[in-house]
mmCIF file of C-alpha atoms in Angstrom:
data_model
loop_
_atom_site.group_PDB
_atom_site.id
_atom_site.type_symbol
_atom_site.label_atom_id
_atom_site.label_comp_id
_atom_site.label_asym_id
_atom_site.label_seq_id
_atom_site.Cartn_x
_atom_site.Cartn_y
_atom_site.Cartn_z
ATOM 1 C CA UNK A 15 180.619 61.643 125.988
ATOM 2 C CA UNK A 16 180.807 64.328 128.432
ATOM 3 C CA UNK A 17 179.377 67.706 127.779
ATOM 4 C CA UNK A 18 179.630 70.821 129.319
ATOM 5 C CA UNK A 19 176.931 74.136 129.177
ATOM 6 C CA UNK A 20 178.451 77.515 129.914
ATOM 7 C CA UNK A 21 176.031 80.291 129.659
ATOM 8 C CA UNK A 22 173.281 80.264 126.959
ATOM 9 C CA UNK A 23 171.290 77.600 125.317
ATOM 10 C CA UNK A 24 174.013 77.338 122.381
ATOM 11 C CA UNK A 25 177.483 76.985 124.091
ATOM 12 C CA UNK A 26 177.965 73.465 124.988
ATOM 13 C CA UNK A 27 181.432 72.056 124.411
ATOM 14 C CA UNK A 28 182.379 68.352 124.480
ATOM 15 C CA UNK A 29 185.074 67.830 126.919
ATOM 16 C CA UNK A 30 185.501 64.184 126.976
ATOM 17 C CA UNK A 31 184.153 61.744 123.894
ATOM 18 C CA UNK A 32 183.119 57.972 124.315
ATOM 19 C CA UNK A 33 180.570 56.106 125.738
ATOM 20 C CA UNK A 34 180.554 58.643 128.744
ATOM 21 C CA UNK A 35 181.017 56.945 132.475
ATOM 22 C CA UNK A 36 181.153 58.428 136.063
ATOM 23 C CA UNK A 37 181.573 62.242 136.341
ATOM 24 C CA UNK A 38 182.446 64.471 139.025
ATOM 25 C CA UNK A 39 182.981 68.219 139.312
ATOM 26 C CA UNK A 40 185.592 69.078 142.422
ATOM 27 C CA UNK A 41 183.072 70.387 145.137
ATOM 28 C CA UNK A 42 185.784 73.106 146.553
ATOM 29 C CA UNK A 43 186.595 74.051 142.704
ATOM 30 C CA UNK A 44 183.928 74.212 139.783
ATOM 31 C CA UNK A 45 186.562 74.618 137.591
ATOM 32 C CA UNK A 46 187.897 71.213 138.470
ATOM 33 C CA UNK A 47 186.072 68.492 136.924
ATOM 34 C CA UNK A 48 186.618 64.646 136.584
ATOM 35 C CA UNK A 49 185.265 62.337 133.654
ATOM 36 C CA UNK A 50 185.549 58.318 133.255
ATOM 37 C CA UNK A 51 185.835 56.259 129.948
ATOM 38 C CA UNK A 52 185.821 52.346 129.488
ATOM 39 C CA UNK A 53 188.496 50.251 131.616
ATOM 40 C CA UNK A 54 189.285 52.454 134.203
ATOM 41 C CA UNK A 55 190.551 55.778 132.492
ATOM 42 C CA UNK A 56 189.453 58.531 134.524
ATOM 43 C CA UNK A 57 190.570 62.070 133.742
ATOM 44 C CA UNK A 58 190.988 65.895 135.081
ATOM 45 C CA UNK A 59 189.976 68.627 133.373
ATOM 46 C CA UNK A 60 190.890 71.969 134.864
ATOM 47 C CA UNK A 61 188.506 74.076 133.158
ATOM 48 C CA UNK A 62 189.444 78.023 132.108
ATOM 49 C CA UNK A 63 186.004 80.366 130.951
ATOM 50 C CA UNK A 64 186.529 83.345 129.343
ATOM 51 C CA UNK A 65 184.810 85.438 131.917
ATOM 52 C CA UNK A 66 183.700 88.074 128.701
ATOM 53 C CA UNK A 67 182.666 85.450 126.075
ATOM 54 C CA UNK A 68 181.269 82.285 128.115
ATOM 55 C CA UNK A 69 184.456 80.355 126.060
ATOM 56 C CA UNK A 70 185.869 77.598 127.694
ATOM 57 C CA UNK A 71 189.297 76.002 127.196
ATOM 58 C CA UNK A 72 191.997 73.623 128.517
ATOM 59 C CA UNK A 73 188.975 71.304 128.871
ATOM 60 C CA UNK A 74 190.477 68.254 127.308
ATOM 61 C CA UNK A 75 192.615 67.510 130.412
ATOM 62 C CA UNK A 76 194.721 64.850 131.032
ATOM 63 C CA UNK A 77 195.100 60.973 132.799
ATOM 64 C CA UNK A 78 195.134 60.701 136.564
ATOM 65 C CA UNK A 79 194.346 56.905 136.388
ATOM 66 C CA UNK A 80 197.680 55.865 134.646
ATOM 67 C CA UNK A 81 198.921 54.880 138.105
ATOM 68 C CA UNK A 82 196.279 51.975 138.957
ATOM 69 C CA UNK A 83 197.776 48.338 138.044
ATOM 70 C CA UNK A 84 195.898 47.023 135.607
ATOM 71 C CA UNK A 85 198.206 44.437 134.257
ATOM 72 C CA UNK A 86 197.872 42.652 137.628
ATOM 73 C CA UNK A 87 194.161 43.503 138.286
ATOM 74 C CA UNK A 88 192.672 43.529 135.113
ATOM 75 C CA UNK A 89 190.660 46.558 133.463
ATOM 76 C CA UNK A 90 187.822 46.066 135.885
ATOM 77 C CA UNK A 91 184.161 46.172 134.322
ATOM 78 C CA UNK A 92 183.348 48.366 131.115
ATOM 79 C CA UNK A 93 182.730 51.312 133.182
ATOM 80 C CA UNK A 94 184.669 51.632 136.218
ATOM 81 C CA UNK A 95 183.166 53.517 139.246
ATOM 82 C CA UNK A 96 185.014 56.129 141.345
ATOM 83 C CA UNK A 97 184.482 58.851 143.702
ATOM 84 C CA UNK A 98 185.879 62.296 145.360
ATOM 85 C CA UNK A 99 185.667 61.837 149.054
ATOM 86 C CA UNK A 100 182.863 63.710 150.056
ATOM 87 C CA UNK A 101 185.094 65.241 153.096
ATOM 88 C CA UNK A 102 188.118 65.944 151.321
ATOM 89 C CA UNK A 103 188.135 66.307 147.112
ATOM 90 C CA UNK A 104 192.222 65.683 147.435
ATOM 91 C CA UNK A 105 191.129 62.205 147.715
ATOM 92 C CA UNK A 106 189.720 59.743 145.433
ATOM 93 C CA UNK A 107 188.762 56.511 145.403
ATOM 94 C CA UNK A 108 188.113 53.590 142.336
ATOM 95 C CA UNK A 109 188.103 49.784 141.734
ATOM 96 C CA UNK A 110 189.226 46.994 139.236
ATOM 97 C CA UNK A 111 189.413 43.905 140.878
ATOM 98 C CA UNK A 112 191.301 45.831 144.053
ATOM 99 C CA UNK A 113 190.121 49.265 145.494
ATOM 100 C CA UNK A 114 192.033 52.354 145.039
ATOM 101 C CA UNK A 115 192.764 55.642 146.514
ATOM 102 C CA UNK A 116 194.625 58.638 145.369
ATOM 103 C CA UNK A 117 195.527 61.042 148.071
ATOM 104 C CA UNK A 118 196.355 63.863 145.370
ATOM 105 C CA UNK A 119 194.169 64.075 142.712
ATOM 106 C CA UNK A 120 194.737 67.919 142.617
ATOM 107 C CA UNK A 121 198.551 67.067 141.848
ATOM 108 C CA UNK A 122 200.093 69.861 140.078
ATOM 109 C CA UNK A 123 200.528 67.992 137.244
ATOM 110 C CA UNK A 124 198.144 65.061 136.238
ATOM 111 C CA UNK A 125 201.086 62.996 135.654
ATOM 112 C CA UNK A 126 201.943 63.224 139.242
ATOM 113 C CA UNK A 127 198.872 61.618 140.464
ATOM 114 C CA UNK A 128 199.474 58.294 142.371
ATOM 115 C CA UNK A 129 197.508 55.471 143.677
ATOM 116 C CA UNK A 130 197.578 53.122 146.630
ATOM 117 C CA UNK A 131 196.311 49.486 146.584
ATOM 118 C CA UNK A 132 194.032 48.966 149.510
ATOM 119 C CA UNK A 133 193.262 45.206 148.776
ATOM 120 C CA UNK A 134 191.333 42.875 146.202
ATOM 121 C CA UNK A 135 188.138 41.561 146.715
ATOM 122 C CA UNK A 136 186.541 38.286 146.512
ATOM 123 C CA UNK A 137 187.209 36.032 143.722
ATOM 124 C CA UNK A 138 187.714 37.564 140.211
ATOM 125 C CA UNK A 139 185.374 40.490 140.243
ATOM 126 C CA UNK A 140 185.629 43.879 139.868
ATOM 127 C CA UNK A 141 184.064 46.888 141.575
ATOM 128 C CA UNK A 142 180.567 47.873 140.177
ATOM 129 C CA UNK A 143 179.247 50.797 142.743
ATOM 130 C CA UNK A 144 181.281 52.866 145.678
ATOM 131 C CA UNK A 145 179.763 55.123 147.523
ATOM 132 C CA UNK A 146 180.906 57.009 151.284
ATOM 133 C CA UNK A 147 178.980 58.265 154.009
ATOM 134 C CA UNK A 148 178.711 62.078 153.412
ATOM 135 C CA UNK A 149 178.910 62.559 157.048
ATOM 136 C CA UNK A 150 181.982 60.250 157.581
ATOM 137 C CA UNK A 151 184.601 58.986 155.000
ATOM 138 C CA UNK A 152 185.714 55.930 157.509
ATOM 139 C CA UNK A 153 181.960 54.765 155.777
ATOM 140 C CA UNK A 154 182.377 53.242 152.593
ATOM 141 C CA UNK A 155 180.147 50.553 150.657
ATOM 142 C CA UNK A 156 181.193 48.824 147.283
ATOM 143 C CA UNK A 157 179.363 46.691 145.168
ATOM 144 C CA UNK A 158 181.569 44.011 143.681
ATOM 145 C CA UNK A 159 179.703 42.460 140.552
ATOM 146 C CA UNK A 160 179.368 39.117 138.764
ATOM 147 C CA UNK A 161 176.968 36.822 138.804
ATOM 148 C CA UNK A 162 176.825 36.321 142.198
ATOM 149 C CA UNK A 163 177.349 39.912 143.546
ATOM 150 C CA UNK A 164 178.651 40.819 146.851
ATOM 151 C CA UNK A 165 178.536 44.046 148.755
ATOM 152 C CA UNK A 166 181.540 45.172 151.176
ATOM 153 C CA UNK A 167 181.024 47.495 154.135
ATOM 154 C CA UNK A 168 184.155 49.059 154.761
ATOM 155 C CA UNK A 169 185.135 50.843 157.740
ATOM 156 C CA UNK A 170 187.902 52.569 157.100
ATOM 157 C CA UNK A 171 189.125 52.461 153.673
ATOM 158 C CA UNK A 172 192.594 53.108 154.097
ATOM 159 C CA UNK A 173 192.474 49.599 155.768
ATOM 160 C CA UNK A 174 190.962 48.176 152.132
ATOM 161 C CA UNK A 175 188.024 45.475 151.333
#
């Protein structure tokens, strides 16, 4: 699970339950965080604290992965990586058996997050690792597991693997 501390050694609040996966907290907005589960279910929480009592709420948050194809590309591995571009936290990226980006993961409304395909990779596996180059998001690297693992240089993701 996914736990959150807000102000003294007894207020931590689960905020997302399960085996706990990736996590990311929206680098222009603290109160903008992003948690994982199994087979690609990734999810925003837009966080509210009770500036008085330390409380938190609206923590739960909701799906922003409901978009990704996963009837065609399969659930990807048990945990599913992703990542905020370093350079712009609007934009997202994740991977089943194809990469993924989300251009709006801020959306209004979770619901109105969408996702673009940028390509499959290799044979049947599924992204394990995705990282970009903190000084330049045309930088990316994915590992792409199974037993023989490969690992993709990409130089511009919006072209794909």
């Amino acid at each position: 699970g996914v736990t959150l501390y807000h102000g003294s050694p007894d207020n931590w609040t689960t905020i997302a339950g399960g085996d706990g996966a990736y996590n990311a907290i929206d680098p222009d907005n603290s109160s903008i965080m992003y948690s994982s589960y199994i087979n690609i279910s990734i999810r925003r929480h837009d966080i509210t604290v009770d500036n008085e009592t330390g409380a938190i709420s609206n923590y739960y948050g909701g799906s922003i992965s409901s978009g990704i194809d996963t009837s065609t590309y399969g659930k990807g591995a048990f945990i599913n990586p992703f990542i905020l571009d370093p350079n712009n936290s609007s934009k997202m990226y994740t991977a089943n058996k194809a990469l993924w980006r989300s251009d709006n993961v801020k959306a209004a409304s979770t619901s109105d997050v969408t996702w673009t395909n940028l390509g499959t990779f290799d044979g049947s596996n599924s992204g394990y690792e995705i990282t970009i180059a903190p000084s330049n998001s045309k930088v990316m690297y994915v590992g792409v597991g199974g037993y023989r693992a490969s690992f993709y240089r990409i130089l511009n993701p919006a072209d794909g693997p």
